[in-house]
CSV table of C-alpha atoms in Angstrom, one decimal:
chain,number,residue,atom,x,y,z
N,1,UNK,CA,-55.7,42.6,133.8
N,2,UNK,CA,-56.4,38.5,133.7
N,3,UNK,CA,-59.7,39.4,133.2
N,4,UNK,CA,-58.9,41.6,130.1
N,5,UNK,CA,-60.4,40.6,126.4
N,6,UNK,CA,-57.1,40.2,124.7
N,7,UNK,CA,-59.1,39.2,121.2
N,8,UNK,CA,-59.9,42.6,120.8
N,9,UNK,CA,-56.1,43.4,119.8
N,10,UNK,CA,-55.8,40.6,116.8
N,11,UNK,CA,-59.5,42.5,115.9
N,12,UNK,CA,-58.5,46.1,115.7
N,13,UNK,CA,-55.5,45.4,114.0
N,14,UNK,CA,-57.7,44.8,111.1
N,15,UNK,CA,-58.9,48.7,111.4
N,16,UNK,CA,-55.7,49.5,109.4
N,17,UNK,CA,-56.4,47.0,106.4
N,18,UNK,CA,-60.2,47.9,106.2
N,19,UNK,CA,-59.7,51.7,106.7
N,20,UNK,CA,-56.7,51.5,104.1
N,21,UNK,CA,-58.9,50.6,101.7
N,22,UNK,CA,-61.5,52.8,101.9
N,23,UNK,CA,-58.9,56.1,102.0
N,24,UNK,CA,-56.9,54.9,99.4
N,25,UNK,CA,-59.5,54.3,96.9
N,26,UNK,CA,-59.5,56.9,93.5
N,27,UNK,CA,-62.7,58.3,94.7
N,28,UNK,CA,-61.3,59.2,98.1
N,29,UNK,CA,-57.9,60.2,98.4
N,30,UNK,CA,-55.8,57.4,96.1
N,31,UNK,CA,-55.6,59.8,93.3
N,32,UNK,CA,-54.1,62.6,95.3
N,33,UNK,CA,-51.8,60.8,96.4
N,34,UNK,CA,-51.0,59.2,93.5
N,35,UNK,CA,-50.7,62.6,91.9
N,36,UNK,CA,-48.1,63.4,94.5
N,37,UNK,CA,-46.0,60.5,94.6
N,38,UNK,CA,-46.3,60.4,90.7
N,39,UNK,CA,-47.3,56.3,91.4
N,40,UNK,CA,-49.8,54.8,89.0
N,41,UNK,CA,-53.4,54.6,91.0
N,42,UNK,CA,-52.9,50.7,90.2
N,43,UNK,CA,-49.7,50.6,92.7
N,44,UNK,CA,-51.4,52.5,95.5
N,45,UNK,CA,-54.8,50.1,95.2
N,46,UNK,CA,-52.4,46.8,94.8
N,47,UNK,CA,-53.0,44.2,97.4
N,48,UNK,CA,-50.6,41.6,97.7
N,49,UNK,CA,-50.3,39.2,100.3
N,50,UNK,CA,-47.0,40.5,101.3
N,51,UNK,CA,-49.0,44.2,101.9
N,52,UNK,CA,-51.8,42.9,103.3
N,53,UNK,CA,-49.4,40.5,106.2
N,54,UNK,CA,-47.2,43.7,107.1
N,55,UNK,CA,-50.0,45.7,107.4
N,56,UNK,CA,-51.5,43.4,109.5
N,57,UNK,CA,-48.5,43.4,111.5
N,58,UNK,CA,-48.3,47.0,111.8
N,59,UNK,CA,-52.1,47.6,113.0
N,60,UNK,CA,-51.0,44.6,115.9
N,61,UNK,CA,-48.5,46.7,116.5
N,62,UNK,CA,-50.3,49.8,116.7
N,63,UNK,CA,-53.1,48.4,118.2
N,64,UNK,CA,-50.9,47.5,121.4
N,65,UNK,CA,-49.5,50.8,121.5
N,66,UNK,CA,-52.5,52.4,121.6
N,67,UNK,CA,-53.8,50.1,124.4
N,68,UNK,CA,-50.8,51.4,126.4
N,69,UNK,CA,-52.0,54.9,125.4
N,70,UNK,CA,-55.6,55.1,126.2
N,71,UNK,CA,-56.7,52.1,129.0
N,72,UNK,CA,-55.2,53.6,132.0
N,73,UNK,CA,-55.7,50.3,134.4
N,74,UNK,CA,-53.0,48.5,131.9
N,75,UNK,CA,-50.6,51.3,133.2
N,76,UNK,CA,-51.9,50.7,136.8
N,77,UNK,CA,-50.8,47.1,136.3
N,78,UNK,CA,-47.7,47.3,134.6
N,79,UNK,CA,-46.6,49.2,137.8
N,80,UNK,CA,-46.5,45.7,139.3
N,81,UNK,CA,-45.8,43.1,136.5
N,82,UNK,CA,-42.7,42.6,137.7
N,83,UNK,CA,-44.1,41.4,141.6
N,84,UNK,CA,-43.7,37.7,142.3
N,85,UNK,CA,-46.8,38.1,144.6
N,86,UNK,CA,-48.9,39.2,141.9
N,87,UNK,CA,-50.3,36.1,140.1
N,88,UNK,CA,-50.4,34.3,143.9
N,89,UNK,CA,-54.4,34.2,145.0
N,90,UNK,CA,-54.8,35.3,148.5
N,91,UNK,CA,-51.3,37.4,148.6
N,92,UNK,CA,-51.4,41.2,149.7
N,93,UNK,CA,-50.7,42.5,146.3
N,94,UNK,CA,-53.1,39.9,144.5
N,95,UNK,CA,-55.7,41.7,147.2
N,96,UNK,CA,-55.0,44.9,146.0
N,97,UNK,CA,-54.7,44.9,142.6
N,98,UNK,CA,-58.4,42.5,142.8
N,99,UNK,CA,-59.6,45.5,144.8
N,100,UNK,CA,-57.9,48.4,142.5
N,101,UNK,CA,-59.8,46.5,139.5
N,102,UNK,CA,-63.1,46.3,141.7
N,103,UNK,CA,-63.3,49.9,142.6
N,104,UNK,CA,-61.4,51.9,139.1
N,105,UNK,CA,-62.0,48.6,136.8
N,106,UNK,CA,-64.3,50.5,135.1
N,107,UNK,CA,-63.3,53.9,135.4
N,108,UNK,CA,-62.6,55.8,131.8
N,109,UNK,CA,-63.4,52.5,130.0
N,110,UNK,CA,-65.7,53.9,127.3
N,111,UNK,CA,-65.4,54.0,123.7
N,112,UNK,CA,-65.3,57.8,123.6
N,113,UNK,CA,-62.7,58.1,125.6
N,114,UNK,CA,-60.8,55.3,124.0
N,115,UNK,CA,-61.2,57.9,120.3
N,116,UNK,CA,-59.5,61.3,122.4
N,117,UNK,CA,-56.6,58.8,123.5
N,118,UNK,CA,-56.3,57.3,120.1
N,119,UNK,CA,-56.5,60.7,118.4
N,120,UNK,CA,-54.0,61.8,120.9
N,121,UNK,CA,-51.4,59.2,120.2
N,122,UNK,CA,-51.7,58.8,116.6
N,123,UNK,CA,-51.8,62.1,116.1
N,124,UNK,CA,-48.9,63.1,118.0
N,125,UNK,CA,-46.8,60.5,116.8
N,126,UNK,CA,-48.2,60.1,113.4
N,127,UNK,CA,-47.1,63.5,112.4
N,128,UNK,CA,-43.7,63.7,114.3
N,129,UNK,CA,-42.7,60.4,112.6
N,130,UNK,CA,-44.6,61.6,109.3
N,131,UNK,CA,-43.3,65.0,109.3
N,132,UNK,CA,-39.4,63.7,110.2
N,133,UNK,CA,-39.8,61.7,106.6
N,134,UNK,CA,-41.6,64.2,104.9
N,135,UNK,CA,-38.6,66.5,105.5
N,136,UNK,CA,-35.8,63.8,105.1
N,137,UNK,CA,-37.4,63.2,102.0
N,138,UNK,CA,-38.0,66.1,100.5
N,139,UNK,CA,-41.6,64.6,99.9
N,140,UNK,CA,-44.6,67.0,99.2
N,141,UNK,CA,-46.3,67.8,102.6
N,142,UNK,CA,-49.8,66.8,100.8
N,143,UNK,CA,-48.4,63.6,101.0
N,144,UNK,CA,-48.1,63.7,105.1
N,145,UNK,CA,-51.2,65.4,105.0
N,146,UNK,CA,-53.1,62.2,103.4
N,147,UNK,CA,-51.2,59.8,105.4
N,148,UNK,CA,-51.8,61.0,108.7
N,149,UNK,CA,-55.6,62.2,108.1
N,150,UNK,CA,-55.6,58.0,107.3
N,151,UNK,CA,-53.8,56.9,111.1
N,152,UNK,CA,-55.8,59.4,112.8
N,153,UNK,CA,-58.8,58.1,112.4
N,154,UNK,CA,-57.0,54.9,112.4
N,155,UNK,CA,-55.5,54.9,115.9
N,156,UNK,CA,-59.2,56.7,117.3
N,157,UNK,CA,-61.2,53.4,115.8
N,158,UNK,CA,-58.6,51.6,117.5
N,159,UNK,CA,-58.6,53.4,120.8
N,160,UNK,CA,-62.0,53.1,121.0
N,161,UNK,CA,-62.2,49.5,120.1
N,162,UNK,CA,-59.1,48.1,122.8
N,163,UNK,CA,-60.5,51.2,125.5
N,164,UNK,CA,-63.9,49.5,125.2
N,165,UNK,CA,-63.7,46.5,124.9
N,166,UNK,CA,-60.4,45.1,126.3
């Protein structure tokens, strides 16, 4: 994948802060929550730089993870990351993977199917690691409910984003 856009991770990691605060806004879902987590509507719509950077870090995080999850020619390659011949021009398994990319480069590349893999994984793991806290916690489960409606239409954006344009 040397030909991959690798910008587009640093750019959908910024889905998180954008989407964040749109669903946590009093108008759309802040003051549920708030109501749940008996927070003030002024702690959940805070933005301080030290929320904003870890977000940040987060949606990077997430962003990769998704890649993983929904461009399948990043799993073809990581098959042979580890192969010295790899990176040598001209070498059998240079030739391959230059032919692999030329004939299934393309394949499943598409912003829609970047959304059903995103869905996928951030559902799936949203509400595993969401519920498991929930449950620890003894938190309301309106509370998981708001925060994993908010990653998964995070991680589809995302998917879509690094699936199309990676």
């Amino acid at each position: 994948m040397k030909d991959a856009n690798w910008l587009i991770i640093p750019i959908a990691a910024t889905i998180p802060l954008i989407l964040g605060f749109i669903w946590y806004q009093p108008q759309v879902f802040g003051t549920a929550l708030a109501k749940v987590t008996e927070q003030s509507i002024e702690q959940i719509t805070s933005y301080s730089a030290k929320r904003i950077g870890f977000t940040y870090l987060f949606g990077l995080l997430m962003a990769y993870i998704i890649t993983a999850c929904s461009v399948h020619q990043y799993a073809v390659f990581q098959l042979f990351m580890g192969e010295e011949s790899l990176g040598i021009a001209g070498s059998e398994m240079n030739t391959f993977m230059s032919n692999f990319n030329a004939s299934y480069g393309d394949r499943h590349r598409s912003f829609f199917h970047g959304v059903i893999h995103g869905l996928e994984a951030s559902l799936l793991f949203g509400f595993a690691f969401l519920g498991i806290s929930t449950f620890i916690e003894g938190a309301p489960m309106k509370r998981m409910w708001i925060h994993l409606g908010y990653f998964v239409l995070c991680g589809s954006i995302m998917g879509g984003l690094v699936c199309a344009f990676l």
